């Protein structure tokens, strides 16, 4: 009986220790998106998506710098930032964006806000550090005379979502990417026009039952949009586990992620 008790305590200790280790074990998740709407000039282009850094005492500027170095080593063509750069404390805004300003991508670095970002201070910092804000805005990404459409919307909980800023000028032949912090916006996406959606917010559940289910996802849809690649009506949603943590600096079978998407023309 005593041996069983010690075994149980040992297993509990190992699980708790692992929960504090996993937040540092970043996964680089590779995804290929194929479409006949992708122009030949964008075939093979690499998009890196970062979200939910939650800079705080448990996610230091040194850790942000390390992520930036990992991303730059991937040689991305385009970088998208999905919000929640800090965990609500304004003092981390400048240092976080100072690190993010070192991101390098020939087609640009674009960002939207998350629900934890102080709106006015973050909106000031984004352009100050050379990043382009695309909340409720759309822009054309051009390469050798061809182009794809990129846009974003405001945070689903704390902002407005003006999707038409992205979609009003596109044709069925255009490849369209939309950036939204919260995947709960996906049901409202115009799937006849938007081909690819990036989001975060859920942290992959942060603490899960061995990656199969999470008791908390911060989503009205439970585990439906918790993590991974979801396709509905010819539109694809990619939900990242994000990088940081909230409430407690722990993860369990929801590793932090750098999402790498390669575009492939069918």
CSV table of C-alpha atoms in Angstrom, one decimal:
chain,number,residue,atom,x,y,z
A,1,UNK,CA,0.0,0.0,0.0
A,2,UNK,CA,2.8,2.4,0.9
A,3,UNK,CA,4.6,1.6,-2.4
A,4,UNK,CA,1.4,2.4,-4.4
A,5,UNK,CA,1.1,5.7,-2.5
A,6,UNK,CA,4.7,6.7,-3.3
A,7,UNK,CA,4.2,5.7,-6.9
A,8,UNK,CA,1.1,7.8,-7.1
A,9,UNK,CA,2.9,10.8,-5.6
A,10,UNK,CA,5.8,10.3,-7.9
A,11,UNK,CA,3.5,10.3,-11.0
A,12,UNK,CA,1.8,13.5,-9.7
A,13,UNK,CA,5.2,15.2,-9.2
A,14,UNK,CA,6.3,14.3,-12.7
A,15,UNK,CA,3.1,15.6,-14.2
A,16,UNK,CA,3.4,18.9,-12.3
A,17,UNK,CA,7.0,19.2,-13.2
A,18,UNK,CA,6.2,18.6,-16.9
A,19,UNK,CA,3.4,21.2,-16.8
A,20,UNK,CA,6.0,23.9,-16.0
A,21,UNK,CA,8.4,22.6,-18.6
A,22,UNK,CA,6.1,22.3,-21.6
A,23,UNK,CA,5.6,26.1,-22.0
A,24,UNK,CA,9.3,26.3,-23.1
A,25,UNK,CA,9.0,23.4,-25.6
A,26,UNK,CA,7.9,25.3,-28.7
A,27,UNK,CA,6.6,23.3,-31.6
A,28,UNK,CA,7.2,24.5,-35.2
A,29,UNK,CA,4.0,23.3,-36.9
A,30,UNK,CA,4.2,23.0,-40.7
A,31,UNK,CA,1.0,23.2,-42.7
A,32,UNK,CA,0.6,23.2,-46.5
A,33,UNK,CA,-2.4,25.1,-48.0
A,34,UNK,CA,-3.2,24.2,-51.6
A,35,UNK,CA,-5.5,26.2,-53.9
A,36,UNK,CA,-5.9,26.9,-57.6
A,37,UNK,CA,-6.5,30.6,-56.5
A,38,UNK,CA,-2.9,30.9,-55.3
A,39,UNK,CA,-0.9,32.8,-58.0
A,40,UNK,CA,2.1,31.0,-59.5
A,41,UNK,CA,4.3,33.8,-58.0
A,42,UNK,CA,3.1,32.8,-54.5
A,43,UNK,CA,3.7,29.1,-55.0
A,44,UNK,CA,6.0,28.0,-52.2
A,45,UNK,CA,5.8,31.2,-50.3
A,46,UNK,CA,6.1,30.7,-46.5
A,47,UNK,CA,3.8,32.5,-44.0
A,48,UNK,CA,4.8,32.4,-40.3
A,49,UNK,CA,2.0,33.0,-37.7
A,50,UNK,CA,2.7,34.1,-34.1
A,51,UNK,CA,0.1,34.8,-31.5
A,52,UNK,CA,-0.6,35.0,-27.8
A,53,UNK,CA,2.9,35.9,-26.5
A,54,UNK,CA,1.4,37.2,-23.2
A,55,UNK,CA,4.6,38.9,-22.2
A,56,UNK,CA,4.8,39.0,-18.4
A,57,UNK,CA,7.2,38.0,-15.6
A,58,UNK,CA,6.8,34.4,-16.9
A,59,UNK,CA,7.4,35.3,-20.6
A,60,UNK,CA,10.4,37.6,-20.6
A,61,UNK,CA,11.9,39.8,-23.3
A,62,UNK,CA,14.7,37.2,-23.7
A,63,UNK,CA,12.1,34.6,-24.5
A,64,UNK,CA,10.5,36.9,-27.1
A,65,UNK,CA,13.9,37.5,-28.6
A,66,UNK,CA,14.4,33.7,-28.8
A,67,UNK,CA,11.2,33.3,-30.7
A,68,UNK,CA,12.1,36.1,-33.1
A,69,UNK,CA,15.5,34.4,-33.8
A,70,UNK,CA,13.7,31.1,-34.4
A,71,UNK,CA,11.2,32.8,-36.8
A,72,UNK,CA,13.9,34.6,-38.8
A,73,UNK,CA,15.9,31.4,-39.1
A,74,UNK,CA,12.8,30.0,-41.0
A,75,UNK,CA,13.3,32.7,-43.7
A,76,UNK,CA,9.6,33.5,-43.9
A,77,UNK,CA,8.1,35.5,-46.8
A,78,UNK,CA,5.3,37.0,-44.7
A,79,UNK,CA,4.7,37.2,-41.0
A,80,UNK,CA,1.4,37.5,-39.2
A,81,UNK,CA,0.9,38.5,-35.6
A,82,UNK,CA,-2.4,37.5,-33.9
A,83,UNK,CA,-2.7,39.6,-30.8
A,84,UNK,CA,-2.4,39.2,-27.0
A,85,UNK,CA,1.2,40.5,-27.1
A,86,UNK,CA,1.2,41.1,-23.4
A,87,UNK,CA,-0.7,39.7,-20.5
A,88,UNK,CA,-2.5,43.0,-19.7
A,89,UNK,CA,0.4,44.9,-18.1
A,90,UNK,CA,1.3,48.0,-20.1
A,91,UNK,CA,4.9,48.0,-18.9
A,92,UNK,CA,5.7,45.1,-21.3
A,93,UNK,CA,4.5,46.7,-24.5
A,94,UNK,CA,7.6,48.6,-25.5
A,95,UNK,CA,10.0,45.7,-24.7
A,96,UNK,CA,7.8,43.2,-26.5
A,97,UNK,CA,7.5,45.3,-29.7
A,98,UNK,CA,11.2,46.2,-29.6
A,99,UNK,CA,11.8,42.5,-29.9
A,100,UNK,CA,9.1,42.0,-32.6
A,101,UNK,CA,10.6,44.8,-34.6
A,102,UNK,CA,13.5,42.5,-35.4
A,103,UNK,CA,11.3,40.1,-37.4
A,104,UNK,CA,12.3,40.0,-41.0
A,105,UNK,CA,10.0,39.1,-44.0
A,106,UNK,CA,10.3,40.5,-47.5
A,107,UNK,CA,6.5,40.7,-47.9
A,108,UNK,CA,6.0,42.4,-44.5
A,109,UNK,CA,4.9,41.9,-40.9
A,110,UNK,CA,1.2,42.5,-40.1
A,111,UNK,CA,-0.7,42.5,-36.9
A,112,UNK,CA,-4.1,42.6,-35.2
A,113,UNK,CA,-5.1,43.1,-31.6
A,114,UNK,CA,-6.1,40.5,-29.0
A,115,UNK,CA,-8.4,40.8,-26.0
A,116,UNK,CA,-5.6,41.3,-23.5
A,117,UNK,CA,-3.9,44.1,-25.4
A,118,UNK,CA,-4.5,47.7,-24.1
A,119,UNK,CA,-5.9,49.1,-27.3
A,120,UNK,CA,-4.5,52.7,-27.5
A,121,UNK,CA,-1.0,51.9,-26.2
A,122,UNK,CA,-0.7,48.9,-28.4
A,123,UNK,CA,-2.0,50.7,-31.5
A,124,UNK,CA,0.7,53.4,-30.8
A,125,UNK,CA,3.5,50.8,-30.5
A,126,UNK,CA,2.7,48.7,-33.6
A,127,UNK,CA,3.6,51.3,-36.3
A,128,UNK,CA,6.3,52.8,-34.0
A,129,UNK,CA,8.2,49.5,-34.3
A,130,UNK,CA,7.8,49.0,-38.0
A,131,UNK,CA,4.8,46.6,-38.0
A,132,UNK,CA,1.7,47.2,-40.1
A,133,UNK,CA,-1.7,47.1,-38.3
A,134,UNK,CA,-4.5,45.5,-40.3
A,135,UNK,CA,-7.4,45.4,-37.9
A,136,UNK,CA,-10.5,46.2,-40.0
A,137,UNK,CA,-8.2,46.9,-42.9
A,138,UNK,CA,-7.3,45.1,-46.1
A,139,UNK,CA,-4.2,45.3,-48.3
A,140,UNK,CA,-2.8,43.6,-51.4
A,141,UNK,CA,0.4,41.7,-51.1
A,142,UNK,CA,2.1,41.9,-54.4
A,143,UNK,CA,4.9,39.8,-56.0
A,144,UNK,CA,6.1,40.2,-59.6
A,145,UNK,CA,2.8,41.5,-60.8
A,146,UNK,CA,0.5,39.0,-59.0
A,147,UNK,CA,-1.2,39.6,-55.7
A,148,UNK,CA,-3.2,38.1,-52.8
A,149,UNK,CA,-5.5,39.8,-50.4
A,150,UNK,CA,-4.7,40.1,-46.7
A,151,UNK,CA,-6.9,41.7,-44.1
A,152,UNK,CA,-7.8,41.6,-40.4
A,153,UNK,CA,-10.7,42.3,-38.1
A,154,UNK,CA,-10.9,43.8,-34.6
A,155,UNK,CA,-11.0,41.5,-31.5
A,156,UNK,CA,-14.2,39.5,-31.3
A,157,UNK,CA,-14.7,40.3,-27.7
A,158,UNK,CA,-13.5,43.9,-27.4
A,159,UNK,CA,-13.7,45.5,-30.9
A,160,UNK,CA,-15.6,45.8,-34.1
A,161,UNK,CA,-15.2,43.4,-37.0
A,162,UNK,CA,-15.4,45.1,-40.4
A,163,UNK,CA,-14.8,42.2,-42.8
A,164,UNK,CA,-15.8,44.1,-45.8
A,165,UNK,CA,-12.6,46.2,-45.6
A,166,UNK,CA,-10.9,43.0,-46.8
A,167,UNK,CA,-13.5,41.4,-49.0
A,168,UNK,CA,-15.3,44.2,-50.8
A,169,UNK,CA,-12.8,44.5,-53.6
A,170,UNK,CA,-12.0,40.9,-54.2
A,171,UNK,CA,-13.1,38.6,-57.0
A,172,UNK,CA,-13.7,34.8,-56.8
A,173,UNK,CA,-10.3,34.3,-58.4
A,174,UNK,CA,-8.4,36.1,-55.6
A,175,UNK,CA,-6.8,34.2,-52.8
A,176,UNK,CA,-7.8,35.9,-49.6
A,177,UNK,CA,-6.4,35.6,-46.1
A,178,UNK,CA,-8.1,37.0,-42.9
A,179,UNK,CA,-6.5,37.5,-39.5
A,180,UNK,CA,-8.7,37.4,-36.4
A,181,UNK,CA,-7.5,36.8,-32.8
A,182,UNK,CA,-10.5,34.8,-31.8
A,183,UNK,CA,-11.6,31.7,-33.8
A,184,UNK,CA,-15.2,32.3,-32.7
A,185,UNK,CA,-15.4,34.8,-35.5
A,186,UNK,CA,-15.0,32.0,-38.1
A,187,UNK,CA,-18.7,31.2,-38.4
A,188,UNK,CA,-19.2,34.8,-39.5
A,189,UNK,CA,-16.5,34.8,-42.2
A,190,UNK,CA,-17.7,35.1,-45.7
A,191,UNK,CA,-16.5,31.7,-46.9
A,192,UNK,CA,-17.3,32.5,-50.5
A,193,UNK,CA,-14.6,35.1,-50.5
A,194,UNK,CA,-12.1,34.2,-47.7
A,195,UNK,CA,-9.9,31.2,-48.3
A,196,UNK,CA,-7.7,31.1,-45.2
A,197,UNK,CA,-8.2,32.4,-41.6
A,198,UNK,CA,-5.5,32.6,-38.9
A,199,UNK,CA,-6.4,32.8,-35.2
A,200,UNK,CA,-5.2,32.0,-31.7
A,201,UNK,CA,-6.8,32.9,-28.3
A,202,UNK,CA,-7.5,29.4,-27.1
A,203,UNK,CA,-4.0,28.4,-26.2
A,204,UNK,CA,-4.9,25.0,-27.5
A,205,UNK,CA,-6.8,24.7,-24.2
A,206,UNK,CA,-3.5,25.3,-22.3
A,207,UNK,CA,-4.1,22.3,-20.0
A,208,UNK,CA,-5.7,19.4,-21.8
A,209,UNK,CA,-6.6,15.8,-21.3
A,210,UNK,CA,-3.6,14.5,-23.2
A,211,UNK,CA,-4.3,16.7,-26.1
A,212,UNK,CA,-7.8,15.2,-26.7
A,213,UNK,CA,-10.0,17.6,-24.8
A,214,UNK,CA,-9.7,20.7,-22.7
A,215,UNK,CA,-12.0,21.8,-19.9
A,216,UNK,CA,-11.4,25.5,-20.8
A,217,UNK,CA,-10.8,26.9,-24.3
A,218,UNK,CA,-12.1,30.5,-23.9
A,219,UNK,CA,-14.3,29.7,-26.9
A,220,UNK,CA,-18.1,29.7,-27.1
A,221,UNK,CA,-17.7,26.6,-29.3
A,222,UNK,CA,-15.9,24.5,-26.7
A,223,UNK,CA,-13.3,22.3,-28.2
A,224,UNK,CA,-14.5,22.7,-31.8
A,225,UNK,CA,-12.0,25.5,-32.6
A,226,UNK,CA,-9.5,24.6,-29.9
A,227,UNK,CA,-6.5,24.0,-32.1
A,228,UNK,CA,-5.4,22.8,-35.5
A,229,UNK,CA,-6.8,23.0,-39.0
A,230,UNK,CA,-10.6,23.2,-39.6
A,231,UNK,CA,-12.2,23.4,-43.0
A,232,UNK,CA,-15.8,24.6,-43.5
A,233,UNK,CA,-17.4,25.5,-46.9
A,234,UNK,CA,-14.0,25.7,-48.8
A,235,UNK,CA,-12.6,28.1,-46.2
A,236,UNK,CA,-9.8,26.9,-43.9
A,237,UNK,CA,-9.2,28.0,-40.3
A,238,UNK,CA,-5.9,27.6,-38.6
A,239,UNK,CA,-5.9,27.9,-34.8
A,240,UNK,CA,-2.6,28.2,-33.1
A,241,UNK,CA,-1.9,27.1,-29.5
A,242,UNK,CA,0.0,30.4,-29.2
A,243,UNK,CA,3.3,31.0,-27.4
A,244,UNK,CA,2.6,32.2,-23.9
A,245,UNK,CA,0.3,31.3,-21.0
A,246,UNK,CA,-2.3,33.0,-18.9
A,247,UNK,CA,-3.4,32.7,-15.2
A,248,UNK,CA,-0.7,30.1,-14.5
A,249,UNK,CA,2.6,29.5,-16.5
A,250,UNK,CA,1.7,25.9,-17.2
A,251,UNK,CA,0.7,23.8,-20.2
A,252,UNK,CA,-0.2,20.1,-20.6
A,253,UNK,CA,-0.3,18.5,-24.0
A,254,UNK,CA,-0.9,21.9,-25.6
A,255,UNK,CA,2.6,22.9,-26.7
A,256,UNK,CA,3.3,26.5,-27.6
A,257,UNK,CA,3.5,26.9,-31.4
A,258,UNK,CA,5.1,28.7,-34.3
A,259,UNK,CA,2.8,28.1,-37.3
A,260,UNK,CA,4.5,27.8,-40.7
A,261,UNK,CA,2.2,27.7,-43.7
A,262,UNK,CA,3.5,27.0,-47.2
A,263,UNK,CA,1.3,28.1,-50.1
A,264,UNK,CA,1.0,25.6,-52.9
A,265,UNK,CA,-0.7,26.3,-56.2
A,266,UNK,CA,-2.8,23.4,-57.4
